[in-house]
mmCIF file of C-alpha atoms (C1' of nucleotides) in Angstrom:
data_model
loop_
_atom_site.group_PDB
_atom_site.id
_atom_site.type_symbol
_atom_site.label_atom_id
_atom_site.label_comp_id
_atom_site.label_asym_id
_atom_site.label_seq_id
_atom_site.Cartn_x
_atom_site.Cartn_y
_atom_site.Cartn_z
ATOM 1 C CA UNK K 1 0.000 0.000 0.000
ATOM 2 C CA UNK K 2 0.910 3.572 -0.081
ATOM 3 C CA UNK K 3 1.680 2.216 -3.442
ATOM 4 C CA UNK K 4 2.830 4.663 -6.003
ATOM 5 C CA UNK K 5 1.228 4.541 -9.403
ATOM 6 C CA UNK K 6 3.340 3.142 -12.172
ATOM 7 C CA UNK K 7 2.890 6.357 -14.038
ATOM 8 C CA UNK K 8 4.922 8.150 -11.408
ATOM 9 C CA UNK K 9 7.616 5.564 -11.777
ATOM 10 C CA UNK K 10 7.631 6.014 -15.513
ATOM 11 C CA UNK K 11 7.642 9.749 -15.055
ATOM 12 C CA UNK K 12 10.850 9.705 -13.070
ATOM 13 C CA UNK K 13 12.371 7.290 -15.514
ATOM 14 C CA UNK K 14 11.391 9.544 -18.366
ATOM 15 C CA UNK K 15 12.710 12.650 -16.706
ATOM 16 C CA UNK K 16 16.048 11.023 -16.101
ATOM 17 C CA UNK K 17 16.050 9.939 -19.708
ATOM 18 C CA UNK K 18 15.386 13.472 -20.842
ATOM 19 C CA UNK K 19 18.170 14.659 -18.585
ATOM 20 C CA UNK K 20 20.644 12.928 -20.846
ATOM 21 C CA UNK K 21 19.809 15.158 -23.781
ATOM 22 C CA UNK K 22 20.274 18.806 -24.483
ATOM 23 C CA UNK K 23 17.976 19.045 -27.460
ATOM 24 C CA UNK K 24 14.349 18.107 -27.764
ATOM 25 C CA UNK K 25 13.619 14.411 -27.845
ATOM 26 C CA UNK K 26 10.608 12.740 -29.372
ATOM 27 C CA UNK K 27 8.426 10.491 -27.328
ATOM 28 C CA UNK K 28 9.255 7.527 -29.526
ATOM 29 C CA UNK K 29 12.960 8.074 -29.018
ATOM 30 C CA UNK K 30 12.417 8.229 -25.303
ATOM 31 C CA UNK K 31 10.343 5.084 -25.459
ATOM 32 C CA UNK K 32 13.168 3.310 -27.200
ATOM 33 C CA UNK K 33 15.653 4.520 -24.615
ATOM 34 C CA UNK K 34 13.664 3.627 -21.572
ATOM 35 C CA UNK K 35 12.109 0.448 -22.853
ATOM 36 C CA UNK K 36 8.669 1.644 -21.837
ATOM 37 C CA UNK K 37 5.931 1.202 -24.476
ATOM 38 C CA UNK K 38 5.557 4.201 -26.716
ATOM 39 C CA UNK K 39 1.935 5.094 -25.986
ATOM 40 C CA UNK K 40 2.623 4.989 -22.303
ATOM 41 C CA UNK K 41 5.651 7.223 -22.567
ATOM 42 C CA UNK K 42 3.636 9.597 -24.674
ATOM 43 C CA UNK K 43 0.996 9.734 -22.001
ATOM 44 C CA UNK K 44 3.505 10.469 -19.294
ATOM 45 C CA UNK K 45 5.184 13.096 -21.424
ATOM 46 C CA UNK K 46 1.875 14.791 -22.056
ATOM 47 C CA UNK K 47 1.080 14.882 -18.394
ATOM 48 C CA UNK K 48 4.488 16.191 -17.438
ATOM 49 C CA UNK K 49 4.305 18.802 -20.133
ATOM 50 C CA UNK K 50 0.864 19.924 -19.077
ATOM 51 C CA UNK K 51 2.221 20.380 -15.602
ATOM 52 C CA UNK K 52 5.050 22.579 -16.790
ATOM 53 C CA UNK K 53 7.841 20.205 -15.956
ATOM 54 C CA UNK K 54 8.661 19.850 -19.637
ATOM 55 C CA UNK K 55 8.689 22.176 -22.577
ATOM 56 C CA UNK K 56 7.183 20.776 -25.714
ATOM 57 C CA UNK K 57 7.833 21.600 -29.312
ATOM 58 C CA UNK K 58 5.109 20.631 -31.711
ATOM 59 C CA UNK K 59 5.362 19.777 -35.344
ATOM 60 C CA UNK K 60 8.136 18.209 -37.312
ATOM 61 C CA UNK K 61 11.464 18.150 -35.490
ATOM 62 C CA UNK K 62 9.466 18.651 -32.339
ATOM 63 C CA UNK K 63 9.743 16.839 -29.059
ATOM 64 C CA UNK K 64 10.236 17.488 -25.388
ATOM 65 C CA UNK K 65 12.930 18.865 -23.211
ATOM 66 C CA UNK K 66 13.252 19.560 -19.524
ATOM 67 C CA UNK K 67 11.870 22.860 -18.345
ATOM 68 C CA UNK K 68 14.410 22.939 -15.551
ATOM 69 C CA UNK K 69 17.273 20.953 -14.129
ATOM 70 C CA UNK K 70 16.708 17.613 -12.486
ATOM 71 C CA UNK K 71 18.141 19.012 -9.277
ATOM 72 C CA UNK K 72 15.287 21.448 -9.137
ATOM 73 C CA UNK K 73 12.550 18.878 -9.550
ATOM 74 C CA UNK K 74 11.409 17.159 -6.403
ATOM 75 C CA UNK K 75 9.779 13.767 -6.282
ATOM 76 C CA UNK K 76 6.821 15.436 -4.681
ATOM 77 C CA UNK K 77 6.405 17.604 -7.728
ATOM 78 C CA UNK K 78 6.505 14.695 -10.114
ATOM 79 C CA UNK K 79 4.130 12.584 -8.108
ATOM 80 C CA UNK K 80 1.719 15.454 -7.795
ATOM 81 C CA UNK K 81 1.939 16.027 -11.522
ATOM 82 C CA UNK K 82 1.033 12.531 -12.580
ATOM 83 C CA UNK K 83 -1.096 11.394 -9.686
ATOM 84 C CA UNK K 84 -2.628 14.526 -8.332
ATOM 85 C CA UNK K 85 -2.258 16.101 -4.908
ATOM 86 C CA UNK K 86 -0.361 14.111 -2.329
ATOM 87 C CA UNK K 87 -2.966 13.325 0.243
ATOM 88 C CA UNK K 88 -3.115 10.179 2.215
ATOM 89 C CA UNK K 89 -6.824 9.871 2.737
ATOM 90 C CA UNK K 90 -10.176 11.350 1.945
ATOM 91 C CA UNK K 91 -10.488 12.342 5.563
ATOM 92 C CA UNK K 92 -8.818 15.736 5.378
ATOM 93 C CA UNK K 93 -9.857 19.027 6.787
ATOM 94 C CA UNK K 94 -10.590 20.633 3.495
ATOM 95 C CA UNK K 95 -12.901 18.027 2.099
ATOM 96 C CA UNK K 96 -15.801 16.065 3.389
ATOM 97 C CA UNK K 97 -15.040 13.114 5.566
ATOM 98 C CA UNK K 98 -16.733 9.884 4.666
ATOM 99 C CA UNK K 99 -16.843 8.850 8.257
ATOM 100 C CA UNK K 100 -19.432 11.503 8.878
ATOM 101 C CA UNK K 101 -20.155 13.415 12.024
ATOM 102 C CA UNK K 102 -18.816 10.640 14.185
ATOM 103 C CA UNK K 103 -15.321 11.067 12.840
ATOM 104 C CA UNK K 104 -12.997 11.626 15.741
ATOM 105 C CA UNK K 105 -10.095 12.324 13.468
ATOM 106 C CA UNK K 106 -11.203 15.407 11.677
ATOM 107 C CA UNK K 107 -8.111 16.969 10.191
ATOM 108 C CA UNK K 108 -5.690 14.685 11.902
ATOM 109 C CA UNK K 109 -4.327 13.260 8.696
ATOM 110 C CA UNK K 110 -3.166 16.695 7.699
ATOM 111 C CA UNK K 111 -0.153 16.336 9.939
ATOM 112 C CA UNK K 112 0.704 13.084 8.269
ATOM 113 C CA UNK K 113 0.209 14.448 4.797
ATOM 114 C CA UNK K 114 2.409 17.382 5.516
ATOM 115 C CA UNK K 115 5.125 15.165 6.879
ATOM 116 C CA UNK K 116 5.047 13.096 3.740
ATOM 117 C CA UNK K 117 5.012 16.088 1.465
ATOM 118 C CA UNK K 118 8.015 17.457 3.299
ATOM 119 C CA UNK K 119 9.845 14.204 2.942
ATOM 120 C CA UNK K 120 9.130 14.010 -0.756
ATOM 121 C CA UNK K 121 9.882 17.644 -1.374
ATOM 122 C CA UNK K 122 13.362 17.133 -0.038
ATOM 123 C CA UNK K 123 14.359 14.597 -2.632
ATOM 124 C CA UNK K 124 15.168 15.684 -6.159
ATOM 125 C CA UNK K 125 15.050 13.540 -9.246
ATOM 126 C CA UNK K 126 18.727 14.184 -9.669
ATOM 127 C CA UNK K 127 19.286 12.731 -6.240
ATOM 128 C CA UNK K 128 17.266 9.675 -7.124
ATOM 129 C CA UNK K 129 19.241 9.101 -10.279
ATOM 130 C CA UNK K 130 22.400 9.561 -8.274
ATOM 131 C CA UNK K 131 21.330 7.011 -5.704
ATOM 132 C CA UNK K 132 20.385 4.429 -8.256
ATOM 133 C CA UNK K 133 23.245 4.127 -10.687
ATOM 134 C CA UNK K 134 25.970 3.586 -8.110
ATOM 135 C CA UNK K 135 23.717 1.137 -6.387
ATOM 136 C CA UNK K 136 23.527 -0.908 -9.529
ATOM 137 C CA UNK K 137 27.218 -0.721 -10.068
ATOM 138 C CA UNK K 138 27.998 -1.736 -6.529
ATOM 139 C CA UNK K 139 25.619 -4.611 -6.772
ATOM 140 C CA UNK K 140 27.134 -5.716 -10.034
ATOM 141 C CA UNK K 141 30.571 -5.667 -8.472
ATOM 142 C CA UNK K 142 29.355 -7.617 -5.501
ATOM 143 C CA UNK K 143 28.005 -10.242 -7.813
ATOM 144 C CA UNK K 144 31.287 -10.316 -9.677
ATOM 145 C CA UNK K 145 33.392 -10.656 -6.574
ATOM 146 C CA UNK K 146 31.296 -13.460 -5.209
ATOM 147 C CA UNK K 147 31.727 -15.063 -8.533
ATOM 148 C CA UNK K 148 29.476 -18.013 -9.090
ATOM 149 C CA UNK K 149 27.113 -17.552 -6.228
ATOM 150 C CA UNK K 150 24.809 -16.128 -8.801
ATOM 151 C CA UNK K 151 22.487 -18.752 -10.090
ATOM 152 C CA UNK K 152 19.581 -16.694 -11.258
ATOM 153 C CA UNK K 153 19.889 -15.785 -14.896
ATOM 154 C CA UNK K 154 17.216 -13.147 -14.501
ATOM 155 C CA UNK K 155 19.278 -11.351 -11.918
ATOM 156 C CA UNK K 156 22.212 -11.540 -14.196
ATOM 157 C CA UNK K 157 20.137 -9.910 -16.858
ATOM 158 C CA UNK K 158 19.043 -7.190 -14.526
ATOM 159 C CA UNK K 159 22.496 -5.994 -13.708
ATOM 160 C CA UNK K 160 23.364 -5.866 -17.347
ATOM 161 C CA UNK K 161 24.667 -2.568 -18.469
ATOM 162 C CA UNK K 162 22.284 -0.046 -19.730
ATOM 163 C CA UNK K 163 23.896 2.513 -21.834
ATOM 164 C CA UNK K 164 25.668 4.393 -19.225
ATOM 165 C CA UNK U 1 -2.797 8.959 -5.342
ATOM 166 C CA UNK U 2 -0.427 7.997 -2.698
ATOM 167 C CA UNK U 3 -3.884 7.335 -1.465
ATOM 168 C CA UNK U 4 -4.195 5.596 1.800
ATOM 169 C CA UNK U 5 -6.583 2.687 1.971
ATOM 170 C CA UNK U 6 -9.772 3.276 3.877
ATOM 171 C CA UNK U 7 -8.853 0.381 6.073
ATOM 172 C CA UNK U 8 -5.952 2.357 7.462
ATOM 173 C CA UNK U 9 -8.241 5.244 8.150
ATOM 174 C CA UNK U 10 -10.650 2.958 9.957
ATOM 175 C CA UNK U 11 -7.765 1.424 11.821
ATOM 176 C CA UNK U 12 -6.705 4.715 13.324
ATOM 177 C CA UNK U 13 -10.275 5.560 14.104
ATOM 178 C CA UNK U 14 -10.702 2.229 15.802
ATOM 179 C CA UNK U 15 -7.513 2.527 17.785
ATOM 180 C CA UNK U 16 -8.539 5.913 19.084
ATOM 181 C CA UNK U 17 -11.901 4.438 19.972
ATOM 182 C CA UNK U 18 -10.236 1.649 21.882
ATOM 183 C CA UNK U 19 -8.086 4.179 23.650
ATOM 184 C CA UNK U 20 -11.152 5.442 25.440
ATOM 185 C CA UNK U 21 -11.705 2.167 27.226
ATOM 186 C CA UNK U 22 -9.790 0.312 29.874
ATOM 187 C CA UNK U 23 -11.526 -2.993 29.530
ATOM 188 C CA UNK U 24 -11.984 -5.145 26.482
ATOM 189 C CA UNK U 25 -14.488 -3.888 23.965
ATOM 190 C CA UNK U 26 -16.400 -5.970 21.463
ATOM 191 C CA UNK U 27 -16.228 -5.232 17.801
ATOM 192 C CA UNK U 28 -19.922 -4.482 17.678
ATOM 193 C CA UNK U 29 -19.612 -1.952 20.468
ATOM 194 C CA UNK U 30 -16.744 -0.312 18.626
ATOM 195 C CA UNK U 31 -18.780 -0.294 15.464
ATOM 196 C CA UNK U 32 -21.569 1.488 17.267
ATOM 197 C CA UNK U 33 -19.157 4.030 18.689
ATOM 198 C CA UNK U 34 -17.349 4.819 15.506
ATOM 199 C CA UNK U 35 -20.274 4.576 13.127
ATOM 200 C CA UNK U 36 -18.347 2.235 10.893
ATOM 201 C CA UNK U 37 -20.229 -0.870 9.727
ATOM 202 C CA UNK U 38 -19.763 -3.815 12.018
ATOM 203 C CA UNK U 39 -18.203 -6.294 9.563
ATOM 204 C CA UNK U 40 -15.704 -3.710 8.511
ATOM 205 C CA UNK U 41 -14.712 -2.872 12.047
ATOM 206 C CA UNK U 42 -14.392 -6.564 12.751
ATOM 207 C CA UNK U 43 -12.078 -6.927 9.802
ATOM 208 C CA UNK U 44 -9.891 -4.070 10.932
ATOM 209 C CA UNK U 45 -9.824 -5.375 14.464
ATOM 210 C CA UNK U 46 -8.784 -8.790 13.295
ATOM 211 C CA UNK U 47 -5.969 -7.351 11.250
ATOM 212 C CA UNK U 48 -4.741 -5.137 14.036
ATOM 213 C CA UNK U 49 -4.895 -8.011 16.451
ATOM 214 C CA UNK U 50 -2.988 -10.302 14.137
ATOM 215 C CA UNK U 51 -0.303 -7.661 13.950
ATOM 216 C CA UNK U 52 0.017 -7.474 17.695
ATOM 217 C CA UNK U 53 -1.293 -3.966 18.084
ATOM 218 C CA UNK U 54 -4.287 -5.279 19.972
ATOM 219 C CA UNK U 55 -4.835 -8.023 22.466
ATOM 220 C CA UNK U 56 -7.893 -10.106 21.865
ATOM 221 C CA UNK U 57 -9.971 -12.078 24.291
ATOM 222 C CA UNK U 58 -12.015 -14.834 22.754
ATOM 223 C CA UNK U 59 -15.244 -16.347 23.947
ATOM 224 C CA UNK U 60 -18.117 -14.785 25.819
ATOM 225 C CA UNK U 61 -17.247 -11.477 27.485
ATOM 226 C CA UNK U 62 -14.381 -11.275 25.080
ATOM 227 C CA UNK U 63 -13.277 -8.373 22.974
ATOM 228 C CA UNK U 64 -10.236 -6.291 22.188
ATOM 229 C CA UNK U 65 -8.013 -3.910 24.025
ATOM 230 C CA UNK U 66 -4.898 -1.987 23.128
ATOM 231 C CA UNK U 67 -1.649 -3.869 23.449
ATOM 232 C CA UNK U 68 0.160 -0.633 24.194
ATOM 233 C CA UNK U 69 -0.472 3.047 24.591
ATOM 234 C CA UNK U 70 -1.495 5.196 21.678
ATOM 235 C CA UNK U 71 1.629 7.263 22.192
ATOM 236 C CA UNK U 72 3.694 4.220 21.382
ATOM 237 C CA UNK U 73 1.926 3.380 18.145
ATOM 238 C CA UNK U 74 3.154 5.172 15.058
ATOM 239 C CA UNK U 75 1.106 5.776 11.971
ATOM 240 C CA UNK U 76 3.717 3.860 10.077
ATOM 241 C CA UNK U 77 3.027 0.840 12.208
ATOM 242 C CA UNK U 78 -0.702 1.000 11.672
ATOM 243 C CA UNK U 79 -0.435 1.526 7.963
ATOM 244 C CA UNK U 80 1.998 -1.319 7.649
ATOM 245 C CA UNK U 81 -0.341 -3.515 9.653
ATOM 246 C CA UNK U 82 -3.391 -3.017 7.512
ATOM 247 C CA UNK U 83 -1.850 -2.307 4.151
ATOM 248 C CA UNK U 84 1.403 -4.143 4.191
ATOM 249 C CA UNK U 85 4.917 -2.741 3.914
ATOM 250 C CA UNK U 86 5.235 0.929 3.127
ATOM 251 C CA UNK U 87 6.811 0.933 -0.259
ATOM 252 C CA UNK U 88 6.167 3.465 -2.920
ATOM 253 C CA UNK U 89 6.686 1.354 -5.977
ATOM 254 C CA UNK U 90 7.452 -2.102 -7.232
ATOM 255 C CA UNK U 91 10.817 -0.841 -8.395
ATOM 256 C CA UNK U 92 12.795 -1.453 -5.231
ATOM 257 C CA UNK U 93 16.118 -3.087 -4.759
ATOM 258 C CA UNK U 94 14.780 -6.113 -2.998
ATOM 259 C CA UNK U 95 12.197 -7.122 -5.538
ATOM 260 C CA UNK U 96 12.101 -7.468 -9.239
ATOM 261 C CA UNK U 97 11.677 -4.328 -11.235
ATOM 262 C CA UNK U 98 9.013 -4.433 -13.889
ATOM 263 C CA UNK U 99 10.970 -2.068 -16.017
ATOM 264 C CA UNK U 100 13.477 -4.799 -16.615
ATOM 265 C CA UNK U 101 17.078 -4.415 -17.551
ATOM 266 C CA UNK U 102 16.532 -0.976 -18.966
ATOM 267 C CA UNK U 103 15.593 0.449 -15.612
ATOM 268 C CA UNK U 104 17.907 3.312 -14.830
ATOM 269 C CA UNK U 105 16.448 3.744 -11.396
ATOM 270 C CA UNK U 106 17.290 0.488 -9.797
ATOM 271 C CA UNK U 107 17.000 1.027 -6.072
ATOM 272 C CA UNK U 108 16.495 4.730 -6.273
ATOM 273 C CA UNK U 109 13.047 4.622 -4.741
ATOM 274 C CA UNK U 110 14.516 3.204 -1.590
ATOM 275 C CA UNK U 111 15.631 6.656 -0.523
ATOM 276 C CA UNK U 112 12.124 7.909 -1.006
ATOM 277 C CA UNK U 113 10.563 5.027 0.831
ATOM 278 C CA UNK U 114 12.862 5.484 3.742
ATOM 279 C CA UNK U 115 12.095 9.156 3.934
ATOM 280 C CA UNK U 116 8.415 8.408 4.044
ATOM 281 C CA UNK U 117 8.790 5.678 6.599
ATOM 282 C CA UNK U 118 10.758 8.051 8.771
ATOM 283 C CA UNK U 119 8.120 10.694 8.459
ATOM 284 C CA UNK U 120 5.358 8.282 9.370
ATOM 285 C CA UNK U 121 7.298 6.673 12.168
ATOM 286 C CA UNK U 122 7.556 10.024 13.868
ATOM 287 C CA UNK U 123 3.843 10.498 14.269
ATOM 288 C CA UNK U 124 1.941 8.574 16.901
ATOM 289 C CA UNK U 125 -1.741 7.826 16.906
ATOM 290 C CA UNK U 126 -1.988 9.779 20.127
ATOM 291 C CA UNK U 127 -0.557 12.742 18.300
ATOM 292 C CA UNK U 128 -3.066 12.371 15.536
ATOM 293 C CA UNK U 129 -5.941 12.240 17.964
ATOM 294 C CA UNK U 130 -4.513 15.267 19.676
ATOM 295 C CA UNK U 131 -4.287 17.206 16.466
ATOM 296 C CA UNK U 132 -7.796 16.397 15.427
ATOM 297 C CA UNK U 133 -10.011 17.014 18.411
ATOM 298 C CA UNK U 134 -8.870 20.574 19.106
ATOM 299 C CA UNK U 135 -9.164 21.274 15.434
ATOM 300 C CA UNK U 136 -12.784 20.310 15.546
ATOM 301 C CA UNK U 137 -13.365 22.295 18.669
ATOM 302 C CA UNK U 138 -11.673 25.379 17.315
ATOM 303 C CA UNK U 139 -13.617 25.080 14.155
ATOM 304 C CA UNK U 140 -16.875 24.744 16.037
ATOM 305 C CA UNK U 141 -16.098 27.787 18.116
ATOM 306 C CA UNK U 142 -15.034 29.759 15.138
ATOM 307 C CA UNK U 143 -18.407 29.162 13.663
ATOM 308 C CA UNK U 144 -20.006 30.268 16.907
ATOM 309 C CA UNK U 145 -18.074 33.460 17.452
ATOM 310 C CA UNK U 146 -15.697 34.453 14.786
ATOM 311 C CA UNK U 147 -13.758 37.278 16.383
ATOM 312 C CA UNK U 148 -13.092 35.522 19.614
ATOM 313 C CA UNK U 149 -9.406 35.116 20.298
ATOM 314 C CA UNK U 150 -9.870 31.789 22.066
ATOM 315 C CA UNK U 151 -6.514 30.623 23.147
ATOM 316 C CA UNK U 152 -8.336 27.681 24.477
ATOM 317 C CA UNK U 153 -6.165 25.381 26.502
ATOM 318 C CA UNK U 154 -5.677 21.943 25.235
ATOM 319 C CA UNK U 155 -8.223 19.838 26.985
ATOM 320 C CA UNK U 156 -8.014 17.238 24.349
ATOM 321 C CA UNK U 157 -6.927 14.548 26.733
ATOM 322 C CA UNK U 158 -10.108 14.606 28.678
ATOM 323 C CA UNK U 159 -12.471 14.992 25.817
ATOM 324 C CA UNK U 160 -14.839 12.185 26.476
ATOM 325 C CA UNK U 161 -17.666 13.392 24.358
ATOM 326 C CA UNK U 162 -17.330 12.323 20.877
ATOM 327 C CA UNK U 163 -20.481 13.052 18.945
ATOM 328 C CA UNK U 164 -20.168 15.769 16.517
ATOM 329 C "C1'" DC P 1 1.354 20.641 -49.303
ATOM 330 C "C1'" DC P 2 2.915 16.840 -46.704
ATOM 331 C "C1'" DA P 3 5.278 14.339 -43.280
ATOM 332 C "C1'" DT P 4 6.060 14.733 -38.534
ATOM 333 C "C1'" DT P 5 5.062 15.346 -33.871
ATOM 334 C "C1'" DA P 6 2.576 16.927 -29.866
ATOM 335 C "C1'" DT P 7 -2.470 17.303 -27.786
ATOM 336 C "C1'" DG P 8 -6.652 16.009 -25.782
ATOM 337 C "C1'" DG P 9 -9.972 12.916 -24.921
ATOM 338 C "C1'" DA P 10 -12.182 8.484 -24.841
ATOM 339 C "C1'" DC P 11 -12.084 3.785 -24.246
ATOM 340 C "C1'" DT P 12 -11.214 -1.247 -22.603
ATOM 341 C "C1'" DA P 13 -9.215 -4.618 -19.769
ATOM 342 C "C1'" DA P 14 -6.932 -5.678 -15.695
ATOM 343 C "C1'" DA P 15 -5.848 -5.066 -10.966
ATOM 344 C "C1'" DT P 16 -7.074 -3.645 -6.537
ATOM 345 C "C1'" DC P 17 -10.004 -2.561 -2.750
ATOM 346 C "C1'" DA P 18 -14.060 -2.244 0.245
ATOM 347 C "C1'" DG P 19 -17.281 -4.516 2.318
ATOM 348 C "C1'" DT P 20 -19.796 -8.738 3.465
ATOM 349 C "C1'" DC P 21 -20.522 -13.361 4.812
ATOM 350 C "C1'" DC P 22 -19.815 -17.970 6.564
ATOM 351 C "C1'" DG P 23 -18.131 -21.969 9.085
ATOM 352 C "C1'" DG P 24 -15.123 -22.823 12.852
ATOM 353 C "C1'" DT P 25 -13.028 -22.297 17.498
ATOM 354 C "C1'" DT P 26 -12.607 -20.573 22.096
ATOM 355 C "C1'" DT P 27 -14.427 -19.006 26.394
ATOM 356 C "C1'" DC P 28 -17.785 -17.729 29.885
ATOM 357 C "C1'" DC P 29 -21.686 -18.701 32.615
ATOM 358 C "C1'" DA P 30 -25.807 -20.789 34.118
ATOM 359 C "C1'" DT E 1 -22.476 -29.823 30.363
ATOM 360 C "C1'" DG E 2 -24.759 -27.088 27.045
ATOM 361 C "C1'" DG E 3 -25.521 -22.887 24.899
ATOM 362 C "C1'" DA E 4 -24.507 -18.289 23.830
ATOM 363 C "C1'" DA E 5 -21.057 -14.785 23.044
ATOM 364 C "C1'" DA E 6 -17.254 -13.413 20.706
ATOM 365 C "C1'" DC E 7 -13.054 -13.853 18.068
ATOM 366 C "C1'" DC E 8 -10.621 -16.226 13.769
ATOM 367 C "C1'" DG E 9 -9.564 -17.136 9.144
ATOM 368 C "C1'" DG E 10 -10.581 -17.061 4.712
ATOM 369 C "C1'" DA E 11 -13.410 -16.685 0.564
ATOM 370 C "C1'" DC E 12 -16.360 -14.113 -2.207
ATOM 371 C "C1'" DT E 13 -18.460 -10.176 -4.922
ATOM 372 C "C1'" DG E 14 -19.265 -5.598 -6.643
ATOM 373 C "C1'" DA E 15 -17.244 -1.244 -7.190
ATOM 374 C "C1'" DT E 16 -13.492 1.679 -7.941
ATOM 375 C "C1'" DT E 17 -9.072 2.745 -9.815
ATOM 376 C "C1'" DT E 18 -5.326 2.157 -12.770
ATOM 377 C "C1'" DA E 19 -2.746 0.780 -16.900
ATOM 378 C "C1'" DG E 20 -2.324 0.903 -21.324
ATOM 379 C "C1'" DT E 21 -3.987 1.851 -25.999
ATOM 380 C "C1'" DC E 22 -6.000 4.322 -29.702
ATOM 381 C "C1'" DC E 23 -7.892 8.027 -32.546
ATOM 382 C "C1'" DA E 24 -8.932 12.527 -34.366
ATOM 383 C "C1'" DT E 25 -6.894 17.106 -34.290
ATOM 384 C "C1'" DA E 26 -3.683 20.922 -34.301
ATOM 385 C "C1'" DA E 27 0.777 22.783 -35.055
ATOM 386 C "C1'" DT E 28 5.350 23.015 -37.251
ATOM 387 C "C1'" DG E 29 9.202 22.502 -40.545
ATOM 388 C "C1'" DG E 30 10.742 21.519 -45.077
#
DNA sequence: CCATTATGGACTAAATCAGTCCGGTTTCCA
DNA sequence: TGGAAACCGGACTGATTTAGTCCATAATGG
């Protein structure tokens, strides 16, 4: 639970992908790079663009590019863009509470929501990318050093190099 | 998104309800108190009990009571109990990533997950209850007399009345 | 013009969740 | 000792949400 939508996952992936280019990139190119199906990438790109995270260029030779640096984009921002406001439950002060008049927790989730928003606002996409690549490398080296303790071919596939 | 399940909401509600009793309370009594349908409350109670948050007493005159004080129960704990591990996406280091070998974010969500877990671990159910009741009171009084300064002391602890 | 590319919306299938129900077991009490 | 009260565990169903796709349209460059 507290499960993130896949779209948000794709969004981060896409943003990182875009971060590797200086010029505009088409959605199909991005799809090829990330391995995510084209229509899905297109959808994510549209959403991100609508939110202002990307700048789009229509027409031939068009595409997308980042509106700002990855360091300046927080996870909170991305999640909010693709999945709407970060709010843990329907029972918040602003809206109506399904539990009705008996609800003893009116507004109490606000504290929680704020805490989460703070946590997410403090992590940039750049940071995420930074935390992931070395992790993969380290893991790959661990596997190498332990030599043949690796039996799972799928795992072997997973640590395969990806372009960078 | 990042939407909490209703079960978790009910769980907190139920825990706070239980916190008002010293002796064991039956699920039907709790249902009556909270206004949540009986089967649903029963389900939540069962889950919470299985997780060790509650102590159950079977048989006639049985019921549930808190296993520990509300101050010692974090939201993280409750959410994990009813909704499983707090993990933002399937793309975590431990499990398999759906994005496959192309995933450039292997393990990067772990940072995010940890941040969220930290945030949630720092908020107790007692705190939530505390933050909610005064809010309701203040709101009620604001409606009554808007220009009143009301630095009302926190009498949240002894708020026994609970109807709206 | 025409090929290319984003845009916006609608749509279907799949997954998940909320809520309910039932048969079983344990315990109390008369 | 028997019956009622209450928890236990799991299965089931309908509703909601999400994932993923597709199409018609508008804009741009050559």
